[in-house]
C-alpha positions in Angstrom: -63.1 19.8 8.7 -62.0 22.7 6.6 -58.9 23.2 8.7 -58.0 19.6 8.3 -58.5 19.7 4.5 -56.5 22.9 4.2 -53.6 21.4 6.3 -53.5 18.3 4.1 -53.5 20.4 0.9 -50.6 22.5 2.3 -48.6 19.4 3.2 -49.2 18.0 -0.3 -47.3 21.1 -1.8 -44.7 21.4 1.0 -41.4 23.1 -0.1 -39.2 20.8 -2.1 -41.6 17.9 -2.1 -44.0 16.6 -4.8 -46.6 13.9 -5.5 -45.8 10.5 -7.0 -48.5 9.4 -9.4 -48.4 5.6 -9.0 -52.0 5.1 -10.0 -51.5 3.5 -13.4 -54.6 1.4 -14.4 -54.1 -2.3 -15.0 -53.9 -1.6 -18.8 -51.3 1.2 -18.4 -49.0 -0.7 -16.0 -49.1 -3.7 -18.4 -47.8 -1.5 -21.2 -45.0 -0.2 -19.0 -44.1 -3.7 -17.8 -44.2 -5.0 -21.4 -41.6 -2.4 -22.4 -39.2 -3.8 -19.7 -40.1 -7.5 -20.3 -41.9 -8.0 -17.1 -45.2 -9.9 -16.8 -48.0 -7.8 -15.2 -49.0 -10.0 -12.3 -50.4 -8.8 -9.0 -47.2 -9.8 -7.2 -45.0 -8.1 -9.7 -47.0 -4.9 -9.5 -46.9 -5.1 -5.7 -43.1 -5.7 -5.7 -42.4 -2.8 -8.0 -44.5 -0.3 -6.0 -43.1 -1.6 -2.7 -39.5 -0.9 -3.9 -40.6 2.7 -4.6 -42.3 3.1 -1.2 -39.3 1.7 0.6 -36.8 4.1 -1.1 -35.0 7.0 0.4 -36.9 9.4 -1.9 -40.1 9.0 0.0 -39.2 10.8 3.3 -37.0 13.4 1.5 -38.9 14.4 -1.7 -42.4 12.8 -1.8 -45.3 14.5 -0.1 -48.0 12.1 -1.3 -48.6 9.1 -3.5 -51.6 8.6 -5.8 -52.6 4.9 -5.6 -54.8 2.6 -7.7 -57.7 0.7 -6.2 -55.6 -2.6 -6.2 -52.6 -0.9 -4.6 -54.4 0.7 -1.7 -55.6 -2.7 -0.6 -52.2 -4.6 -1.0 -49.7 -5.7 1.6 -45.9 -5.7 1.2 -44.1 -9.0 1.1 -43.6 -8.9 4.8 -47.4 -8.3 5.4 -47.2 -4.5 6.0 -50.0 -2.7 4.2 -48.5 -0.5 1.4 -50.5 2.4 2.8 -48.5 2.0 6.1 -45.2 2.1 4.2 -46.2 5.5 2.7 -47.4 6.8 6.1 -44.2 5.6 7.8 -42.2 7.7 5.3 -44.2 10.8 6.4 -46.0 10.8 3.0 -49.8 11.0 2.4 -51.7 8.2 0.7 -54.0 9.2 -2.1 -56.3 7.4 -4.5 -57.4 7.7 -8.1 -61.2 7.6 -8.2 -62.3 8.3 -11.7 -63.4 5.4 -13.9 -61.5 6.6 -17.0 -62.3 8.6 -20.1 -65.1 7.2 -22.3 -66.4 8.4 -25.7 -68.7 11.4 -25.3 -72.1 11.2 -27.1 -72.4 13.6 -30.1 -68.8 14.7 -29.6 -66.8 12.6 -32.1 -63.2 12.3 -31.0 -63.8 13.6 -27.5 -64.2 11.9 -24.1 -66.0 12.4 -20.8 -64.5 11.0 -17.6 -66.9 8.7 -15.8 -67.0 7.6 -12.1 -69.4 9.9 -10.3 -72.1 7.2 -9.6 -71.6 5.8 -6.1 -68.5 8.0 -5.6 -69.6 9.2 -2.1 -69.6 5.6 -0.8 -66.3 4.8 -2.4 -64.7 7.8 -0.9 -65.8 6.8 2.6 -64.2 3.4 2.0 -61.0 4.9 0.7 -60.9 7.3 3.7 -61.1 4.2 6.0 -58.3 2.6 4.0 -56.1 5.6 4.7 -56.5 7.9 1.7 -56.5 11.6 2.5 -56.6 13.0 -1.0 -58.0 11.8 -4.4 -57.4 12.4 -8.1 -59.8 12.7 -11.1 -58.5 13.4 -14.6 -60.3 15.1 -17.3 -58.8 14.6 -20.8 -59.0 17.5 -23.2 -57.6 16.8 -26.7 -56.8 19.4 -29.3 -57.5 18.9 -33.0 -57.9 22.2 -34.8 -59.1 20.6 -38.0 -62.1 19.1 -36.2 -62.8 22.0 -33.9 -61.8 20.0 -30.8 -62.3 20.6 -27.9 -65.9 21.5 -28.3 -67.8 23.7 -25.8 -70.0 20.7 -25.0 -67.2 18.4 -24.0 -65.1 20.9 -22.2 -68.1 22.1 -20.1 -69.2 18.5 -19.3 -65.7 17.6 -18.1 -65.3 20.7 -16.0 -68.7 20.0 -14.4 -67.8 16.4 -13.5 -64.4 17.6 -12.0 -66.2 20.1 -9.8 -68.8 17.5 -8.7 -66.0 15.1 -7.8 -64.2 17.8 -5.9 -67.3 18.6 -3.8 -67.9 14.9 -3.0 -64.2 14.6 -1.9 -64.4 17.6 0.4 -67.6 16.3 1.9 -65.8 13.0 2.6 -62.8 14.9 4.3 -60.6 14.1 1.3 -58.6 16.7 -0.6 -59.3 16.7 -4.3 -56.6 16.9 -6.9 -58.4 18.6 -9.8 -56.7 17.5 -13.1 -57.9 19.1 -16.4 -55.2 17.7 -18.8 -54.9 19.4 -22.2 -53.0 16.7 -24.1 -49.7 17.4 -25.9 -50.5 14.9 -28.7 -51.1 16.4 -32.1 -49.4 19.1 -34.2 -50.9 22.3 -32.7 -48.6 25.2 -31.8 -47.9 26.5 -28.3 -50.3 29.4 -28.6 -53.2 27.0 -29.4 -52.2 25.1 -26.2 -52.3 28.4 -24.3 -55.8 29.3 -25.6 -57.3 25.9 -24.9 -55.7 25.6 -21.4 -57.0 29.1 -20.5 -60.5 28.2 -21.6 -60.3 24.9 -19.7 -59.0 26.5 -16.4 -61.5 29.3 -16.5 -64.4 26.9 -17.0 -63.1 24.5 -14.3 -62.9 27.3 -11.7 -66.4 28.6 -12.7 -67.8 25.1 -12.1 -65.8 24.7 -8.8 -67.5 28.0 -7.6 -70.9 26.7 -8.5 -70.3 23.4 -6.7 -69.1 25.4 -3.6 -65.7 23.8 -3.5 -63.3 25.3 -1.0 -60.3 26.4 -3.0 -58.0 26.4 0.0 -58.6 22.6 0.4 -57.7 21.4 -3.1 -54.7 21.1 -5.4 -54.7 21.8 -9.1 -52.9 19.4 -11.5 -52.6 21.1 -14.9 -50.6 20.6 -18.0 -47.8 22.9 -18.9 -48.1 25.2 -22.0 -46.3 23.2 -24.6 -46.7 22.7 -28.4 -48.0 19.4 -29.6 -45.4 16.6 -30.0 -45.8 16.7 -33.8 -45.7 20.6 -34.0 -43.2 21.9 -36.6 -41.8 24.4 -34.0 -41.0 23.2 -30.5 -40.6 25.7 -27.7 -37.6 26.8 -25.5 -37.7 26.1 -21.8 -38.0 29.8 -21.1 -41.0 30.2 -23.4 -42.8 27.2 -21.8 -42.2 28.6 -18.4 -43.3 32.2 -19.2 -46.5 31.1 -21.0 -47.4 28.5 -18.3 -47.0 31.0 -15.5 -48.9 33.7 -17.5 -51.9 31.5 -18.1 -52.0 30.3 -14.4 -51.8 33.9 -13.1 -54.8 34.7 -15.4 -56.9 31.8 -14.3 -56.0 30.3 -10.9 -57.2 32.2 -7.8 -54.5 32.8 -5.2 -56.6 30.9 -2.6 -55.5 27.6 -4.2 -52.5 26.5 -2.1 -50.6 24.8 -4.8 -50.2 23.6 -8.4 -48.7 20.2 -8.9 -47.9 19.8 -12.6 -48.4 16.6 -14.6 -45.5 15.6 -17.0 -47.9 14.7 -19.8 -45.5 12.8 -22.0 -42.5 15.2 -21.6 -39.0 13.6 -21.2 -37.8 13.3 -17.6 -35.4 16.2 -17.9 -37.8 18.5 -19.8 -40.4 18.1 -17.1 -37.7 19.0 -14.5 -36.3 21.9 -16.5 -39.7 23.5 -17.1 -40.7 23.3 -13.5 -37.4 24.8 -12.4 -37.7 27.7 -14.9 -41.2 28.5 -13.7 -40.2 28.6 -10.0 -37.2 30.8 -10.8 -39.6 33.4 -12.4 -40.9 34.1 -8.8 -43.6 36.3 -7.6 -46.2 33.5 -7.6 -49.3 33.4 -5.3 -49.3 29.6 -5.0 -46.6 26.9 -4.6 -45.5 25.1 -7.8 -44.4 21.5 -7.6 -44.6 18.1 -9.4 -47.1 15.3 -9.6 -45.3 13.1 -12.1 -45.9 9.5 -13.1 -43.8 8.5 -16.0 -41.2 11.3 -15.5 -40.5 9.9 -12.0 -40.8 6.2 -12.9 -39.4 5.5 -16.3 -35.8 5.3 -15.0 -36.5 3.1 -12.0 -38.7 0.7 -14.1 -35.9 0.3 -16.6 -33.3 -0.2 -13.8 -35.5 -2.8 -12.0 -36.6 -4.8 -15.0 -38.4 -7.3 -12.7 -35.2 -8.6 -11.0 -34.7 -8.8 -7.2 -31.0 -8.0 -7.6 -31.9 -4.7 -9.3 -34.0 -3.3 -6.4 -31.2 -1.1 -5.0 -30.4 0.2 -8.5 -34.1 1.0 -9.2 -34.4 2.8 -5.8 -31.3 4.9 -6.6 -32.8 5.8 -10.0 -36.1 6.8 -8.4 -34.4 8.8 -5.6 -32.3 10.7 -8.3 -35.3 11.7 -10.3 -37.2 12.7 -7.2 -34.2 14.7 -6.0 -33.9 16.5 -9.4 -37.6 17.5 -9.2 -37.3 18.6 -5.6 -34.5 21.0 -6.6 -36.7 22.2 -9.5 -39.6 22.8 -7.1 -37.2 25.0 -5.1 -35.9 26.8 -8.2 -32.4 25.3 -7.5 -32.0 22.8 -10.3 -29.3 23.0 -12.9 -28.4 20.7 -15.9 -25.1 20.3 -14.2 -26.9 18.4 -11.3 -28.1 15.9 -13.9 -24.7 15.3 -15.3 -23.1 15.0 -11.9 -25.4 12.2 -11.0 -24.9 10.5 -14.3 
């Protein structure tokens, strides 16, 4: 079993490939569809995801796809299960298994991610549906005026992440461990560094206590960036240097790879930051992408719910995936973006 888990984890972070996060909850996908004037019906959600899974990007640049519960059960218009489309492209189906972040008792302004109850049984069902990896997101906000995050909340979220990871590995499923320090707020880059360092050290301590095999997991962290409302924003070089520094200080070399979340960055910023980190070199683990919005904003806009726009949307998705593939290899340039445009 351990060899199987390790092999899947390695495939998830294969050179020049990354993970598509297509696991938006019903509420989130409705917001995205509202923005492009499309009604969020089951058929529309299916059609949109099907166009992504049938694109050229899948075989070339996508190692795995994180699905939502509805999507892993859906069939394409021609009756083919969506999971089969992903597998046919040589990509690995995955599944979001957490039940979302809920307010945490006695920690005003903070959340705890729920979903551990009955998770073992759900993982077995998802395995039978074709999932070979899973995702669980812990949400860590920063508010320096309210002393957030608190020790209580950070420790509880790290413990839940580790218990989830252990249940996944027991079910022959590779866990993506996602402690996301949010980039909302006005904090500076050094505050993001300190909170991320604390979060990662706590998470790996809990993973150790839960006997999680590091070789059979993938880490999905935030990059070290200042808050969106911070007076001073950071250069690409500073983000890359500080992110690599904190990862080297906190992430054991046994972890096969780190697949970053985009966390609200613009498409091009997320690509440029990844590229700059890979170019620094000398890293014990692979670096790649596990983007949702930064891979999908362009194809969603191009599609806008119209059948005649499917080709245009697929081209937009393939372009963004190609740019991030180049970044994961340390071969991206801003010129590449302009050439395509």
